[in-house]
Amino acid sequence: MPICLDHLTIPSRNRVASAKLLAELLDVPWAEQGAVGAYSPVYINAGLTLDFAQSDGPFAKQHCCFRVEQGEFDAIVRRMTIAGVPFRSVSGGPDDCKVGLAYGGHRIYWSEPDGHVWELLTVSYKRQPSES
């Protein structure tokens, strides 16, 4: 079996609100309370869960990138627009509500209330196909 990332803990000032918002934008299941521990899990796919954990102390900001197919990308951008969630076309730029073009695909970035940065793309720039 290959090594697979099973879950990742994301600190949050309001774990329930953060989990709910991400799950609604990505249109994936979530729970206010997980089966184990004090987490609000977001079930990204059949093999990966983001566990939002309540944290009142300082914590490092996280960056997570989600790769999706173009149709799902378009649907997520529509949900973000309807929900009034600002996004941007470049990582460190201002919220311009524009889609960036990169490596033959599309990408956006958005920050959630705790300062974590989410990225959504259709073509990975970390795993470009090798030329044969």
Tab-separated table of N, CA and C in Angstrom:
chain	number	residue	atom	x	y	z
A	1	MET	N	0.840	-1.181	0.000
A	1	MET	CA	0.000	0.000	0.000
A	1	MET	C	0.882	1.240	0.000
A	2	PRO	N	0.582	2.214	-0.873
A	2	PRO	CA	1.374	3.451	-0.862
A	2	PRO	C	1.080	4.262	0.399
A	3	ILE	N	1.988	5.142	0.756
A	3	ILE	CA	1.758	6.027	1.888
A	3	ILE	C	0.695	7.042	1.485
A	4	CYS	N	-0.314	7.191	2.310
A	4	CYS	CA	-1.405	8.133	2.052
A	4	CYS	C	-1.602	9.033	3.262
A	5	LEU	N	-1.802	10.304	3.034
A	5	LEU	CA	-2.143	11.211	4.111
A	5	LEU	C	-3.588	10.931	4.505
A	6	ASP	N	-3.823	10.598	5.770
A	6	ASP	CA	-5.150	10.217	6.252
A	6	ASP	C	-5.914	11.424	6.798
A	7	HIS	N	-5.281	12.203	7.660
A	7	HIS	CA	-5.943	13.377	8.217
A	7	HIS	C	-4.912	14.423	8.602
A	8	LEU	N	-5.391	15.646	8.698
A	8	LEU	CA	-4.547	16.772	9.046
A	8	LEU	C	-5.330	17.631	10.023
A	9	THR	N	-4.687	18.067	11.111
A	9	THR	CA	-5.357	18.905	12.096
A	9	THR	C	-5.116	20.375	11.761
A	10	ILE	N	-6.209	21.132	11.709
A	10	ILE	CA	-6.162	22.560	11.410
A	10	ILE	C	-6.656	23.315	12.641
A	11	PRO	N	-5.794	24.123	13.292
A	11	PRO	CA	-6.240	24.883	14.466
A	11	PRO	C	-7.198	26.003	14.043
A	12	SER	N	-8.144	26.291	14.907
A	12	SER	CA	-9.160	27.286	14.576
A	12	SER	C	-9.703	27.955	15.838
A	13	ARG	N	-10.073	29.204	15.712
A	13	ARG	CA	-10.724	29.916	16.818
A	13	ARG	C	-12.182	29.465	16.971
A	14	ASN	N	-12.784	29.014	15.864
A	14	ASN	CA	-14.150	28.495	15.885
A	14	ASN	C	-14.199	27.288	14.958
A	15	ARG	N	-13.887	26.134	15.511
A	15	ARG	CA	-13.734	24.922	14.693
A	15	ARG	C	-14.989	24.569	13.920
A	16	VAL	N	-16.149	24.732	14.515
A	16	VAL	CA	-17.402	24.364	13.856
A	16	VAL	C	-17.660	25.284	12.661
A	17	ALA	N	-17.536	26.589	12.854
A	17	ALA	CA	-17.776	27.538	11.764
A	17	ALA	C	-16.776	27.349	10.627
A	18	SER	N	-15.514	27.123	10.963
A	18	SER	CA	-14.491	26.935	9.936
A	18	SER	C	-14.731	25.667	9.132
A	19	ALA	N	-15.055	24.581	9.823
A	19	ALA	CA	-15.318	23.315	9.137
A	19	ALA	C	-16.549	23.435	8.242
A	20	LYS	N	-17.585	24.040	8.771
A	20	LYS	CA	-18.834	24.188	8.017
A	20	LYS	C	-18.615	24.998	6.742
A	21	LEU	N	-17.912	26.130	6.850
A	21	LEU	CA	-17.676	26.975	5.689
A	21	LEU	C	-16.893	26.234	4.611
A	22	LEU	N	-15.789	25.595	4.987
A	22	LEU	CA	-14.987	24.880	3.989
A	22	LEU	C	-15.794	23.759	3.348
A	23	ALA	N	-16.505	22.990	4.144
A	23	ALA	CA	-17.299	21.879	3.609
A	23	ALA	C	-18.370	22.373	2.643
A	24	GLU	N	-19.018	23.477	2.984
A	24	GLU	CA	-20.055	24.013	2.097
A	24	GLU	C	-19.467	24.519	0.785
A	25	LEU	N	-18.322	25.179	0.848
A	25	LEU	CA	-17.698	25.670	-0.380
A	25	LEU	C	-17.248	24.527	-1.280
A	26	LEU	N	-16.638	23.501	-0.659
A	26	LEU	CA	-16.154	22.362	-1.446
A	26	LEU	C	-17.251	21.356	-1.764
A	27	ASP	N	-18.417	21.500	-1.118
A	27	ASP	CA	-19.549	20.581	-1.278
A	27	ASP	C	-19.157	19.154	-0.886
A	28	VAL	N	-18.573	19.051	0.317
A	28	VAL	CA	-18.189	17.752	0.875
A	28	VAL	C	-18.820	17.606	2.260
A	29	PRO	N	-18.940	16.375	2.763
A	29	PRO	CA	-19.530	16.177	4.086
A	29	PRO	C	-18.634	16.684	5.214
A	30	TRP	N	-19.275	16.990	6.335
A	30	TRP	CA	-18.546	17.422	7.524
A	30	TRP	C	-19.397	17.051	8.733
A	31	ALA	N	-18.804	17.196	9.920
A	31	ALA	CA	-19.539	16.933	11.157
A	31	ALA	C	-19.149	17.973	12.191
A	32	GLU	N	-20.122	18.388	12.978
A	32	GLU	CA	-19.840	19.338	14.056
A	32	GLU	C	-18.895	18.709	15.079
A	33	GLN	N	-19.081	17.406	15.318
A	33	GLN	CA	-18.253	16.666	16.265
A	33	GLN	C	-17.800	15.366	15.616
A	34	GLY	N	-16.490	15.119	15.622
A	34	GLY	CA	-15.962	13.882	15.068
A	34	GLY	C	-16.169	12.710	16.010
A	35	ALA	N	-15.914	11.513	15.513
A	35	ALA	CA	-16.082	10.300	16.309
A	35	ALA	C	-15.033	10.189	17.417
A	36	VAL	N	-13.858	10.768	17.177
A	36	VAL	CA	-12.769	10.699	18.151
A	36	VAL	C	-12.210	12.097	18.369
A	37	GLY	N	-12.073	12.499	19.611
A	37	GLY	CA	-11.458	13.786	19.927
A	37	GLY	C	-12.386	14.968	19.733
A	38	ALA	N	-11.884	16.125	20.089
A	38	ALA	CA	-12.652	17.369	19.998
A	38	ALA	C	-12.373	18.052	18.663
A	39	TYR	N	-12.820	17.455	17.597
A	39	TYR	CA	-12.585	17.947	16.244
A	39	TYR	C	-13.898	18.100	15.495
A	40	SER	N	-13.895	19.030	14.556
A	40	SER	CA	-14.975	19.145	13.575
A	40	SER	C	-14.371	18.718	12.245
A	41	PRO	N	-14.635	17.484	11.825
A	41	PRO	CA	-13.991	16.965	10.617
A	41	PRO	C	-14.675	17.403	9.325
A	42	VAL	N	-13.843	17.624	8.303
A	42	VAL	CA	-14.313	17.862	6.939
A	42	VAL	C	-13.747	16.708	6.117
A	43	TYR	N	-14.643	15.949	5.506
A	43	TYR	CA	-14.257	14.751	4.757
A	43	TYR	C	-13.994	15.139	3.306
A	44	ILE	N	-12.741	15.492	3.017
A	44	ILE	CA	-12.342	16.005	1.716
A	44	ILE	C	-12.590	14.977	0.610
A	45	ASN	N	-12.211	13.745	0.863
A	45	ASN	CA	-12.473	12.642	-0.067
A	45	ASN	C	-12.461	11.339	0.735
A	46	ALA	N	-12.525	10.213	0.061
A	46	ALA	CA	-12.612	8.925	0.755
A	46	ALA	C	-11.394	8.626	1.624
A	47	GLY	N	-10.286	9.318	1.406
A	47	GLY	CA	-9.083	9.011	2.154
A	47	GLY	C	-8.501	10.144	2.970
A	48	LEU	N	-9.084	11.347	2.908
A	48	LEU	CA	-8.488	12.488	3.597
A	48	LEU	C	-9.529	13.270	4.378
A	49	THR	N	-9.213	13.532	5.641
A	49	THR	CA	-10.054	14.332	6.527
A	49	THR	C	-9.243	15.503	7.060
A	50	LEU	N	-9.836	16.700	7.043
A	50	LEU	CA	-9.255	17.836	7.751
A	50	LEU	C	-10.012	17.960	9.058
A	51	ASP	N	-9.302	17.838	10.161
A	51	ASP	CA	-9.887	17.936	11.497
A	51	ASP	C	-9.649	19.325	12.052
A	52	PHE	N	-10.702	20.131	12.148
A	52	PHE	CA	-10.580	21.460	12.732
A	52	PHE	C	-10.623	21.327	14.246
A	53	ALA	N	-9.590	21.863	14.898
A	53	ALA	CA	-9.458	21.772	16.353
A	53	ALA	C	-9.555	23.164	16.959
A	54	GLN	N	-10.302	23.279	18.037
A	54	GLN	CA	-10.446	24.552	18.745
A	54	GLN	C	-9.105	24.937	19.354
A	55	SER	N	-8.693	26.190	19.153
A	55	SER	CA	-7.430	26.657	19.705
A	55	SER	C	-7.564	28.131	20.072
A	56	ASP	N	-7.291	28.434	21.331
A	56	ASP	CA	-7.364	29.818	21.774
A	56	ASP	C	-5.988	30.484	21.809
A	57	GLY	N	-4.938	29.690	21.723
A	57	GLY	CA	-3.586	30.232	21.742
A	57	GLY	C	-3.111	30.556	20.343
A	58	PRO	N	-1.891	31.045	20.242
A	58	PRO	CA	-1.333	31.343	18.918
A	58	PRO	C	-1.079	30.056	18.139
A	59	PHE	N	-1.223	30.124	16.835
A	59	PHE	CA	-0.925	28.969	15.980
A	59	PHE	C	-0.437	29.440	14.623
A	60	ALA	N	0.327	28.583	13.987
A	60	ALA	CA	0.845	28.886	12.653
A	60	ALA	C	-0.283	28.791	11.632
A	61	LYS	N	-0.250	29.683	10.668
A	61	LYS	CA	-1.229	29.658	9.593
A	61	LYS	C	-0.896	28.499	8.657
A	62	GLN	N	-1.925	27.796	8.223
A	62	GLN	CA	-1.771	26.647	7.345
A	62	GLN	C	-2.096	27.025	5.902
A	63	HIS	N	-1.546	26.273	4.963
A	63	HIS	CA	-1.873	26.424	3.544
A	63	HIS	C	-2.210	25.032	3.027
A	64	CYS	N	-3.385	24.883	2.489
A	64	CYS	CA	-3.787	23.617	1.873
A	64	CYS	C	-4.254	23.902	0.461
A	65	CYS	N	-3.848	23.042	-0.455
A	65	CYS	CA	-4.208	23.191	-1.856
A	65	CYS	C	-5.054	21.991	-2.277
A	66	PHE	N	-6.163	22.264	-2.934
A	66	PHE	CA	-7.067	21.217	-3.403
A	66	PHE	C	-7.056	21.225	-4.931
A	67	ARG	N	-6.802	20.057	-5.523
A	67	ARG	CA	-6.824	19.916	-6.984
A	67	ARG	C	-8.140	19.271	-7.376
A	68	VAL	N	-8.851	19.898	-8.296
A	68	VAL	CA	-10.147	19.402	-8.744
A	68	VAL	C	-10.230	19.490	-10.261
A	69	GLU	N	-11.218	18.818	-10.822
A	69	GLU	CA	-11.472	18.915	-12.258
A	69	GLU	C	-12.145	20.248	-12.559
A	70	GLN	N	-12.096	20.674	-13.804
A	70	GLN	CA	-12.595	21.992	-14.189
A	70	GLN	C	-14.059	22.214	-13.801
A	71	GLY	N	-14.916	21.243	-14.020
A	71	GLY	CA	-16.327	21.403	-13.673
A	71	GLY	C	-16.538	21.656	-12.187
A	72	GLU	N	-15.802	20.931	-11.357
A	72	GLU	CA	-15.898	21.128	-9.902
A	72	GLU	C	-15.311	22.478	-9.511
A	73	PHE	N	-14.232	22.874	-10.160
A	73	PHE	CA	-13.625	24.194	-9.918
A	73	PHE	C	-14.668	25.287	-10.158
A	74	ASP	N	-15.328	25.222	-11.307
A	74	ASP	CA	-16.334	26.225	-11.653
A	74	ASP	C	-17.469	26.244	-10.626
A	75	ALA	N	-17.894	25.072	-10.170
A	75	ALA	CA	-18.974	24.984	-9.179
A	75	ALA	C	-18.545	25.602	-7.846
A	76	ILE	N	-17.312	25.359	-7.426
A	76	ILE	CA	-16.810	25.918	-6.162
A	76	ILE	C	-16.720	27.438	-6.265
A	77	VAL	N	-16.217	27.946	-7.386
A	77	VAL	CA	-16.132	29.396	-7.569
A	77	VAL	C	-17.536	30.012	-7.527
A	78	ARG	N	-18.528	29.353	-8.130
A	78	ARG	CA	-19.913	29.850	-8.071
A	78	ARG	C	-20.413	29.897	-6.631
A	79	ARG	N	-20.157	28.815	-5.854
A	79	ARG	CA	-20.592	28.793	-4.454
A	79	ARG	C	-19.913	29.898	-3.648
A	80	MET	N	-18.629	30.136	-3.914
A	80	MET	CA	-17.911	31.198	-3.206
A	80	MET	C	-18.509	32.562	-3.543
A	81	THR	N	-18.808	32.786	-4.803
A	81	THR	CA	-19.383	34.054	-5.238
A	81	THR	C	-20.743	34.273	-4.585
A	82	ILE	N	-21.586	33.246	-4.594
A	82	ILE	CA	-22.911	33.340	-3.974
A	82	ILE	C	-22.792	33.603	-2.476
A	83	ALA	N	-21.828	32.940	-1.817
A	83	ALA	CA	-21.642	33.095	-0.370
A	83	ALA	C	-20.926	34.399	-0.001
A	84	GLY	N	-20.424	35.117	-1.007
A	84	GLY	CA	-19.714	36.369	-0.726
A	84	GLY	C	-18.326	36.155	-0.149
A	85	VAL	N	-17.719	35.013	-0.441
A	85	VAL	CA	-16.370	34.723	0.041
A	85	VAL	C	-15.370	35.298	-0.968
A	86	PRO	N	-14.564	36.278	-0.565
A	86	PRO	CA	-13.602	36.861	-1.497
A	86	PRO	C	-12.476	35.890	-1.803
A	87	PHE	N	-11.989	35.957	-3.036
A	87	PHE	CA	-10.851	35.129	-3.439
A	87	PHE	C	-9.955	35.954	-4.336
A	88	ARG	N	-8.824	35.384	-4.664
A	88	ARG	CA	-7.845	36.121	-5.465
A	88	ARG	C	-7.178	35.203	-6.476
A	89	SER	N	-6.592	35.829	-7.482
A	89	SER	CA	-5.969	35.080	-8.567
A	89	SER	C	-4.506	34.742	-8.298
A	90	VAL	N	-3.882	35.449	-7.353
A	90	VAL	CA	-2.484	35.175	-6.997
A	90	VAL	C	-2.363	35.042	-5.485
A	91	SER	N	-1.388	34.280	-5.066
A	91	SER	CA	-1.237	33.933	-3.656
A	91	SER	C	-1.175	35.138	-2.725
A	92	GLY	N	-0.277	36.050	-2.967
A	92	GLY	CA	-0.081	37.170	-2.047
A	92	GLY	C	-0.791	38.436	-2.458
A	93	GLY	N	-1.612	38.364	-3.478
A	93	GLY	CA	-2.263	39.567	-3.985
A	93	GLY	C	-3.526	39.934	-3.243
A	94	PRO	N	-4.142	41.016	-3.687
A	94	PRO	CA	-5.403	41.447	-3.077
A	94	PRO	C	-6.555	40.565	-3.550
A	95	ASP	N	-7.638	40.551	-2.794
A	95	ASP	CA	-8.835	39.818	-3.201
A	95	ASP	C	-9.430	40.536	-4.412
A	96	ASP	N	-9.260	39.926	-5.585
A	96	ASP	CA	-9.741	40.535	-6.823
A	96	ASP	C	-10.916	39.766	-7.443
A	97	CYS	N	-11.294	38.646	-6.802
A	97	CYS	CA	-12.394	37.798	-7.302
A	97	CYS	C	-12.191	37.413	-8.755
A	98	LYS	N	-10.921	37.180	-9.113
A	98	LYS	CA	-10.571	36.727	-10.465
A	98	LYS	C	-9.911	35.368	-10.377
A	99	VAL	N	-10.024	34.605	-11.450
A	99	VAL	CA	-9.409	33.286	-11.558
A	99	VAL	C	-8.056	33.443	-12.237
A	100	GLY	N	-7.026	32.871	-11.627
A	100	GLY	CA	-5.693	32.910	-12.200
A	100	GLY	C	-5.496	31.792	-13.206
A	101	LEU	N	-4.624	32.028	-14.171
A	101	LEU	CA	-4.264	31.020	-15.169
A	101	LEU	C	-2.836	30.583	-14.895
A	102	ALA	N	-2.627	29.271	-14.821
A	102	ALA	CA	-1.276	28.774	-14.562
A	102	ALA	C	-1.136	27.342	-15.042
A	103	TYR	N	-0.054	27.063	-15.754
A	103	TYR	CA	0.306	25.712	-16.162
A	103	TYR	C	-0.808	25.010	-16.932
A	104	GLY	N	-1.546	25.759	-17.721
A	104	GLY	CA	-2.608	25.173	-18.529
A	104	GLY	C	-3.899	24.947	-17.764
A	105	GLY	N	-4.016	25.523	-16.588
A	105	GLY	CA	-5.224	25.344	-15.794
A	105	GLY	C	-5.621	26.622	-15.088
A	106	HIS	N	-6.539	26.486	-14.153
A	106	HIS	CA	-7.052	27.617	-13.390
A	106	HIS	C	-6.736	27.433	-11.915
A	107	ARG	N	-6.630	28.581	-11.194
A	107	ARG	CA	-6.415	28.504	-9.753
A	107	ARG	C	-6.927	29.770	-9.077
A	108	ILE	N	-7.282	29.601	-7.805
A	108	ILE	CA	-7.666	30.718	-6.938
A	108	ILE	C	-7.108	30.457	-5.545
A	109	TYR	N	-7.078	31.512	-4.750
A	109	TYR	CA	-6.670	31.444	-3.351
A	109	TYR	C	-7.714	32.204	-2.540
A	110	TRP	N	-7.947	31.751	-1.311
A	110	TRP	CA	-8.771	32.521	-0.392
A	110	TRP	C	-8.306	32.274	1.022
A	111	SER	N	-8.557	33.261	1.874
A	111	SER	CA	-8.184	33.165	3.279
A	111	SER	C	-9.441	32.995	4.105
A	112	GLU	N	-9.346	32.143	5.111
A	112	GLU	CA	-10.505	31.966	5.981
A	112	GLU	C	-10.283	32.794	7.238
A	113	PRO	N	-11.298	32.930	8.080
A	113	PRO	CA	-11.206	33.867	9.215
A	113	PRO	C	-9.980	33.697	10.127
A	114	ASP	N	-9.445	32.502	10.255
A	114	ASP	CA	-8.266	32.294	11.110
A	114	ASP	C	-6.962	32.615	10.401
A	115	GLY	N	-7.036	33.006	9.129
A	115	GLY	CA	-5.838	33.357	8.385
A	115	GLY	C	-5.256	32.232	7.556
A	116	HIS	N	-5.800	31.029	7.679
A	116	HIS	CA	-5.324	29.930	6.837
A	116	HIS	C	-5.632	30.259	5.381
A	117	VAL	N	-4.760	29.811	4.486
A	117	VAL	CA	-4.935	30.090	3.064
A	117	VAL	C	-5.245	28.788	2.337
A	118	TRP	N	-6.364	28.801	1.629
A	118	TRP	CA	-6.759	27.660	0.814
A	118	TRP	C	-6.473	28.000	-0.638
A	119	GLU	N	-6.064	27.003	-1.387
A	119	GLU	CA	-5.793	27.148	-2.811
A	119	GLU	C	-6.598	26.089	-3.543
A	120	LEU	N	-7.131	26.458	-4.687
A	120	LEU	CA	-7.903	25.542	-5.518
A	120	LEU	C	-7.338	25.634	-6.919
A	121	LEU	N	-6.991	24.490	-7.518
A	121	LEU	CA	-6.433	24.505	-8.864
A	121	LEU	C	-6.906	23.310	-9.675
A	122	THR	N	-6.741	23.433	-10.975
A	122	THR	CA	-7.141	22.346	-11.867
A	122	THR	C	-5.945	21.585	-12.433
A	123	VAL	N	-4.784	22.206	-12.429
A	123	VAL	CA	-3.558	21.560	-12.914
A	123	VAL	C	-2.472	21.787	-11.876
A	124	SER	N	-1.864	20.713	-11.401
A	124	SER	CA	-0.825	20.832	-10.386
A	124	SER	C	0.450	21.429	-10.971
A	125	TYR	N	0.996	22.424	-10.282
A	125	TYR	CA	2.307	22.943	-10.679
A	125	TYR	C	3.408	22.226	-9.920
A	126	LYS	N	3.051	21.395	-8.945
A	126	LYS	CA	4.028	20.610	-8.206
A	126	LYS	C	4.301	19.277	-8.900
A	127	ARG	N	3.320	18.815	-9.667
A	127	ARG	CA	3.423	17.506	-10.310
A	127	ARG	C	3.120	17.626	-11.797
A	128	GLN	N	3.986	18.334	-12.474
A	128	GLN	CA	3.824	18.480	-13.914
A	128	GLN	C	4.136	17.148	-14.598
A	129	PRO	N	3.380	16.817	-15.645
A	129	PRO	CA	3.667	15.571	-16.354
A	129	PRO	C	5.076	15.602	-16.951
A	130	SER	N	5.753	14.486	-16.899
A	130	SER	CA	7.089	14.420	-17.456
A	130	SER	C	6.995	14.293	-18.981
A	131	GLU	N	7.955	14.907	-19.643
A	131	GLU	CA	7.981	14.840	-21.108
A	131	GLU	C	8.689	13.562	-21.516
A	132	SER	N	8.082	12.824	-22.430
A	132	SER	CA	8.666	11.553	-22.891
A	132	SER	C	9.390	11.724	-24.184
